[in-house]
Amino acid sequence: MSLRQSHFVPPVSYLLADQLGFLRSVDVVPSRTTSSAEQLRALLAAEQDMVVTAIDNLFEWTRAGADLRLVAQVEATTPLGIHAGGDVESIADLAGCRFAVDAPDNGFALIAKRLLRDAGVEVDYVLVGGVRERLEALVEGRVDVTLLGPPFDKHAERAGFRALADVNALLPGLPGQGLVARADLLGSAELEDYLRALVRGVEAGASMAEAQGIEFLERRGYQAAAATAWGTRACTLTVDHHGLELLTEIRRSLGMLPPDIGLEELCDAGPLLRATRSATIGS
């Protein structure tokens, strides 16, 4: 059975596993997604088996009827910045601006809402899509500001847009993207094989010199953002439960926490534990 995975940008552990041949035991069919809404549609239609996405998406996706589980965290954190052009020089200058987001009520949009609320700023949210599409909208002048991460943040800076804020400095402990799988795959040998390959990819990255890792990511398309991506790669695939608490607190502070859905209940560590044990035995 093939495992179909969508992602905005391929995780470092996946690229290492692919480069070093660890994926030979499992057939993974990767694809780039244009938005979290498209990821949800594909999961509900059984067109995708797993997605790399913002962990917060699980709140709204579960409410939409998707039976999903968070099985791994593939980034230590997602480096994010608020990027804008023109005369905008600070978050305070964003009042009334067009702020591009992927989806209105989940994912990174909630991070933007939290930071802007804390600054007492109201903006007009514009639904654009994935990070590549948001960058294009910013460059083309269809929006004024958006959240960007590597490598698209560097593209924006080269195009003359400034970073108004470092999201990770304002929200320490922000967790990176997770690997979310359909619940019916949790006991499958294919998912365990895939997670084992990712574990081996993480271990391979730990033994590489920083310069070697950065050069590897440059060759795999990260370019100027390679150093940032390497520095925030997952050094373990284990989900950071303090990060889950932060995401929950952000939703609670915005009055958007569903009363009957919790991230802890949607996290299943079993497949990763089995994959880690088998990877250790086979090493």
GROMACS .gro file of C-alpha atoms in nm:
model
  283
    1MET     CA    1   0.000   0.000   0.000
    2SER     CA    2   0.122   0.348  -0.086
    3LEU     CA    3   0.113   0.626   0.171
    4ARG     CA    4   0.003   0.955   0.020
    5GLN     CA    5   0.142   1.260   0.203
    6SER     CA    6   0.081   1.627   0.142
    7HIS     CA    7   0.297   1.906   0.280
    8PHE     CA    8   0.367   2.274   0.219
    9VAL     CA    9   0.742   2.221   0.242
   10PRO     CA   10   0.900   1.875   0.288
   11PRO     CA   11   1.030   1.824   0.644
   12VAL     CA   12   1.404   1.788   0.697
   13SER     CA   13   1.367   1.434   0.837
   14TYR     CA   14   1.178   1.332   0.524
   15LEU     CA   15   1.442   1.478   0.292
   16LEU     CA   16   1.720   1.302   0.484
   17ALA     CA   17   1.532   0.971   0.481
   18ASP     CA   18   1.479   1.007   0.108
   19GLN     CA   19   1.840   1.106   0.036
   20LEU     CA   20   1.987   0.821   0.241
   21GLY     CA   21   1.760   0.549   0.109
   22PHE     CA   22   1.562   0.488   0.428
   23LEU     CA   23   1.233   0.508   0.237
   24ARG     CA   24   1.304   0.203   0.027
   25SER     CA   25   1.090  -0.013   0.255
   26VAL     CA   26   0.778   0.200   0.213
   27ASP     CA   27   0.610   0.361  -0.087
   28VAL     CA   28   0.548   0.727  -0.004
   29VAL     CA   29   0.378   0.948  -0.261
   30PRO     CA   30   0.448   1.313  -0.168
   31SER     CA   31   0.264   1.616  -0.298
   32ARG     CA   32   0.269   1.989  -0.228
   33THR     CA   33  -0.055   2.131  -0.097
   34THR     CA   34  -0.188   2.479  -0.162
   35SER     CA   35  -0.380   2.519   0.165
   36SER     CA   36  -0.492   2.352   0.484
   37ALA     CA   37  -0.846   2.355   0.347
   38GLU     CA   38  -0.725   2.144   0.055
   39GLN     CA   39  -0.553   1.908   0.300
   40LEU     CA   40  -0.878   1.859   0.492
   41ARG     CA   41  -1.078   1.803   0.173
   42ALA     CA   42  -0.829   1.539   0.056
   43LEU     CA   43  -0.829   1.363   0.393
   44LEU     CA   44  -1.209   1.353   0.407
   45ALA     CA   45  -1.220   1.218   0.050
   46ALA     CA   46  -0.953   0.955   0.134
   47GLU     CA   47  -0.728   1.105  -0.132
   48GLN     CA   48  -0.450   1.160   0.123
   49ASP     CA   49  -0.338   0.932   0.404
   50MET     CA   50  -0.131   1.178   0.606
   51VAL     CA   51  -0.040   1.544   0.600
   52VAL     CA   52   0.232   1.768   0.741
   53THR     CA   53   0.045   2.063   0.884
   54ALA     CA   54   0.002   2.309   1.170
   55ILE     CA   55  -0.102   2.106   1.474
   56ASP     CA   56  -0.380   2.350   1.563
   57ASN     CA   57  -0.565   2.240   1.248
   58LEU     CA   58  -0.675   1.928   1.433
   59PHE     CA   59  -0.928   2.130   1.633
   60GLU     CA   60  -1.129   2.242   1.330
   61TRP     CA   61  -1.065   1.930   1.124
   62THR     CA   62  -1.202   1.706   1.398
   63ARG     CA   63  -1.505   1.931   1.430
   64ALA     CA   64  -1.551   1.891   1.052
   65GLY     CA   65  -1.579   1.514   1.095
   66ALA     CA   66  -1.228   1.394   1.011
   67ASP     CA   67  -1.101   1.103   1.223
   68LEU     CA   68  -0.733   1.192   1.254
   69ARG     CA   69  -0.443   1.151   1.494
   70LEU     CA   70  -0.121   1.343   1.552
   71VAL     CA   71   0.151   1.076   1.529
   72ALA     CA   72   0.472   1.284   1.522
   73GLN     CA   73   0.611   1.636   1.535
   74VAL     CA   74   0.837   1.695   1.238
   75GLU     CA   75   0.969   2.040   1.334
   76ALA     CA   76   1.096   2.161   1.670
   77THR     CA   77   0.920   2.486   1.584
   78THR     CA   78   0.801   2.663   1.272
   79PRO     CA   79   1.002   2.985   1.230
   80LEU     CA   80   0.745   3.252   1.147
   81GLY     CA   81   0.758   3.622   1.085
   82ILE     CA   82   0.498   3.887   1.009
   83HIS     CA   83   0.603   4.040   0.677
   84ALA     CA   84   0.478   4.360   0.519
   85GLY     CA   85   0.586   4.627   0.274
   86GLY     CA   86   0.512   4.988   0.196
   87ASP     CA   87   0.514   5.231   0.486
   88VAL     CA   88   0.433   4.966   0.745
   89GLU     CA   89   0.712   4.956   1.002
   90SER     CA   90   0.553   4.796   1.308
   91ILE     CA   91   0.258   4.583   1.415
   92ALA     CA   92   0.086   4.902   1.532
   93ASP     CA   93   0.084   5.024   1.169
   94LEU     CA   94  -0.119   4.724   1.051
   95ALA     CA   95  -0.462   4.861   1.150
   96GLY     CA   96  -0.700   4.817   0.856
   97CYS     CA   97  -0.445   4.627   0.645
   98ARG     CA   98  -0.528   4.322   0.435
   99PHE     CA   99  -0.375   4.025   0.622
  100ALA     CA  100  -0.343   3.706   0.418
  101VAL     CA  101  -0.419   3.379   0.600
  102ASP     CA  102  -0.458   3.017   0.498
  103ALA     CA  103  -0.786   2.959   0.682
  104PRO     CA  104  -0.984   3.194   0.907
  105ASP     CA  105  -1.027   2.982   1.221
  106ASN     CA  106  -0.733   2.744   1.247
  107GLY     CA  107  -0.361   2.699   1.200
  108PHE     CA  108  -0.129   2.997   1.179
  109ALA     CA  109  -0.423   3.238   1.143
  110LEU     CA  110  -0.488   3.198   1.515
  111ILE     CA  111  -0.129   3.291   1.593
  112ALA     CA  112  -0.175   3.610   1.391
  113LYS     CA  113  -0.504   3.683   1.566
  114ARG     CA  114  -0.346   3.634   1.908
  115LEU     CA  115  -0.051   3.866   1.837
  116LEU     CA  116  -0.269   4.134   1.679
  117ARG     CA  117  -0.518   4.116   1.965
  118ASP     CA  118  -0.236   4.159   2.214
  119ALA     CA  119  -0.125   4.468   2.018
  120GLY     CA  120  -0.479   4.607   2.003
  121VAL     CA  121  -0.479   4.602   1.621
  122GLU     CA  122  -0.766   4.504   1.392
  123VAL     CA  123  -0.707   4.397   1.031
  124ASP     CA  124  -0.905   4.261   0.738
  125TYR     CA  125  -0.831   3.891   0.698
  126VAL     CA  126  -0.806   3.766   0.340
  127LEU     CA  127  -0.812   3.394   0.260
  128VAL     CA  128  -0.533   3.319   0.016
  129GLY     CA  129  -0.403   2.965   0.068
  130GLY     CA  130  -0.066   2.809   0.142
  131VAL     CA  131   0.254   2.991   0.223
  132ARG     CA  132   0.369   3.008  -0.141
  133GLU     CA  133   0.037   3.157  -0.244
  134ARG     CA  134   0.046   3.409   0.041
  135LEU     CA  135   0.392   3.524  -0.067
  136GLU     CA  136   0.270   3.567  -0.424
  137ALA     CA  137  -0.029   3.772  -0.304
  138LEU     CA  138   0.203   3.993  -0.098
  139VAL     CA  139   0.445   4.053  -0.385
  140GLU     CA  140   0.159   4.122  -0.628
  141GLY     CA  141   0.001   4.375  -0.391
  142ARG     CA  142  -0.323   4.183  -0.340
  143VAL     CA  143  -0.258   4.185   0.037
  144ASP     CA  144  -0.051   4.405   0.265
  145VAL     CA  145   0.083   4.161   0.523
  146THR     CA  146   0.109   3.792   0.605
  147LEU     CA  147   0.287   3.527   0.811
  148LEU     CA  148   0.575   3.356   0.634
  149GLY     CA  149   0.825   3.085   0.722
  150PRO     CA  150   1.129   2.938   0.545
  151PRO     CA  151   1.214   2.952   0.266
  152PHE     CA  152   0.945   3.202   0.169
  153ASP     CA  153   1.038   3.456   0.438
  154LYS     CA  154   1.377   3.499   0.272
  155HIS     CA  155   1.213   3.539  -0.069
  156ALA     CA  156   0.996   3.817   0.077
  157GLU     CA  157   1.295   3.995   0.229
  158ARG     CA  158   1.482   3.982  -0.103
  159ALA     CA  159   1.174   4.133  -0.269
  160GLY     CA  160   1.188   4.430  -0.031
  161PHE     CA  161   0.937   4.328   0.237
  162ARG     CA  162   1.038   4.369   0.600
  163ALA     CA  163   0.983   4.141   0.895
  164LEU     CA  164   0.779   4.333   1.151
  165ALA     CA  165   0.792   4.070   1.422
  166ASP     CA  166   0.956   3.740   1.510
  167VAL     CA  167   0.661   3.521   1.608
  168ASN     CA  168   0.876   3.269   1.792
  169ALA     CA  169   1.025   3.540   2.012
  170LEU     CA  170   0.677   3.662   2.102
  171LEU     CA  171   0.541   3.310   2.158
  172PRO     CA  172   0.826   3.095   2.295
  173GLY     CA  173   0.749   2.726   2.285
  174LEU     CA  174   0.544   2.744   1.966
  175PRO     CA  175   0.546   2.387   1.831
  176GLY     CA  176   0.640   2.304   1.475
  177GLN     CA  177   0.426   2.121   1.224
  178GLY     CA  178   0.301   1.773   1.295
  179LEU     CA  179   0.246   1.458   1.095
  180VAL     CA  180  -0.128   1.391   1.104
  181ALA     CA  181  -0.258   1.054   0.983
  182ARG     CA  182  -0.600   0.905   0.925
  183ALA     CA  183  -0.701   0.701   1.230
  184ASP     CA  184  -0.758   0.387   1.024
  185LEU     CA  185  -0.385   0.377   0.943
  186LEU     CA  186  -0.260   0.374   1.302
  187GLY     CA  187  -0.199   0.001   1.321
  188SER     CA  188  -0.064  -0.039   0.969
  189ALA     CA  189   0.281  -0.174   0.893
  190GLU     CA  190   0.319   0.095   0.628
  191LEU     CA  191   0.282   0.381   0.876
  192GLU     CA  192   0.526   0.215   1.115
  193ASP     CA  193   0.776   0.164   0.831
  194TYR     CA  194   0.744   0.528   0.734
  195LEU     CA  195   0.793   0.654   1.088
  196ARG     CA  196   1.093   0.425   1.124
  197ALA     CA  197   1.245   0.587   0.815
  198LEU     CA  198   1.183   0.933   0.959
  199VAL     CA  199   1.342   0.829   1.289
  200ARG     CA  200   1.649   0.718   1.099
  201GLY     CA  201   1.646   1.049   0.912
  202VAL     CA  202   1.644   1.239   1.242
  203GLU     CA  203   1.932   1.026   1.371
  204ALA     CA  204   2.130   1.087   1.052
  205GLY     CA  205   2.080   1.462   1.091
  206ALA     CA  206   2.210   1.446   1.448
  207SER     CA  207   2.539   1.302   1.326
  208MET     CA  208   2.591   1.566   1.054
  209ALA     CA  209   2.793   1.882   1.100
  210GLU     CA  210   2.587   2.200   1.079
  211ALA     CA  211   2.761   2.315   0.762
  212GLN     CA  212   2.695   1.980   0.599
  213GLY     CA  213   2.327   1.990   0.693
  214ILE     CA  214   2.284   2.344   0.564
  215GLU     CA  215   2.455   2.257   0.236
  216PHE     CA  216   2.225   1.955   0.202
  217LEU     CA  217   1.913   2.169   0.243
  218GLU     CA  218   2.045   2.426  -0.003
  219ARG     CA  219   2.071   2.147  -0.259
  220ARG     CA  220   1.717   2.037  -0.178
  221GLY     CA  221   1.567   2.380  -0.246
  222TYR     CA  222   1.581   2.569   0.083
  223GLN     CA  223   1.843   2.811  -0.049
  224ALA     CA  224   1.882   3.118   0.178
  225ALA     CA  225   1.651   2.965   0.441
  226ALA     CA  226   1.858   2.649   0.477
  227ALA     CA  227   2.032   2.759   0.797
  228THR     CA  228   1.704   2.849   0.966
  229ALA     CA  229   1.537   2.526   0.858
  230TRP     CA  230   1.833   2.319   0.976
  231GLY     CA  231   1.838   2.495   1.311
  232THR     CA  232   1.468   2.429   1.374
  233ARG     CA  233   1.455   2.074   1.242
  234ALA     CA  234   1.312   1.804   1.465
  235CYS     CA  235   1.577   1.639   1.680
  236THR     CA  236   1.307   1.402   1.801
  237LEU     CA  237   0.972   1.313   1.646
  238THR     CA  238   0.808   1.294   1.988
  239VAL     CA  239   0.526   1.546   2.023
  240ASP     CA  240   0.607   1.835   2.258
  241HIS     CA  241   0.315   1.837   2.501
  242HIS     CA  242   0.409   2.183   2.629
  243GLY     CA  243   0.353   2.300   2.272
  244LEU     CA  244   0.008   2.141   2.272
  245GLU     CA  245  -0.071   2.331   2.591
  246LEU     CA  246   0.038   2.659   2.428
  247LEU     CA  247  -0.185   2.602   2.124
  248THR     CA  248  -0.474   2.519   2.354
  249GLU     CA  249  -0.413   2.834   2.560
  250ILE     CA  250  -0.405   3.049   2.244
  251ARG     CA  251  -0.745   2.917   2.142
  252ARG     CA  252  -0.883   2.963   2.491
  253SER     CA  253  -0.761   3.324   2.503
  254LEU     CA  254  -0.941   3.395   2.174
  255GLY     CA  255  -1.264   3.226   2.288
  256MET     CA  256  -1.221   2.963   2.012
  257LEU     CA  257  -1.152   2.647   2.214
  258PRO     CA  258  -1.404   2.371   2.133
  259PRO     CA  259  -1.546   2.233   2.458
  260ASP     CA  260  -1.528   1.868   2.353
  261ILE     CA  261  -1.201   1.847   2.153
  262GLY     CA  262  -0.854   1.824   2.307
  263LEU     CA  263  -0.517   1.791   2.136
  264GLU     CA  264  -0.394   1.538   2.394
  265GLU     CA  265  -0.680   1.304   2.302
  266LEU     CA  266  -0.594   1.344   1.934
  267CYS     CA  267  -0.229   1.252   1.987
  268ASP     CA  268  -0.136   0.884   1.947
  269ALA     CA  269   0.223   0.799   2.037
  270GLY     CA  270   0.186   0.426   1.970
  271PRO     CA  271   0.299   0.410   1.605
  272LEU     CA  272   0.609   0.619   1.675
  273LEU     CA  273   0.702   0.415   1.983
  274ARG     CA  274   0.680   0.092   1.782
  275ALA     CA  275   0.879   0.244   1.497
  276THR     CA  276   1.147   0.372   1.734
  277ARG     CA  277   1.184   0.034   1.902
  278SER     CA  278   1.217  -0.147   1.572
  279ALA     CA  279   1.464   0.113   1.443
  280THR     CA  280   1.677   0.060   1.755
  281ILE     CA  281   1.666  -0.317   1.722
  282GLY     CA  282   1.760  -0.299   1.355
  283SER     CA  283   2.049  -0.057   1.403
   0.00000   0.00000   0.00000
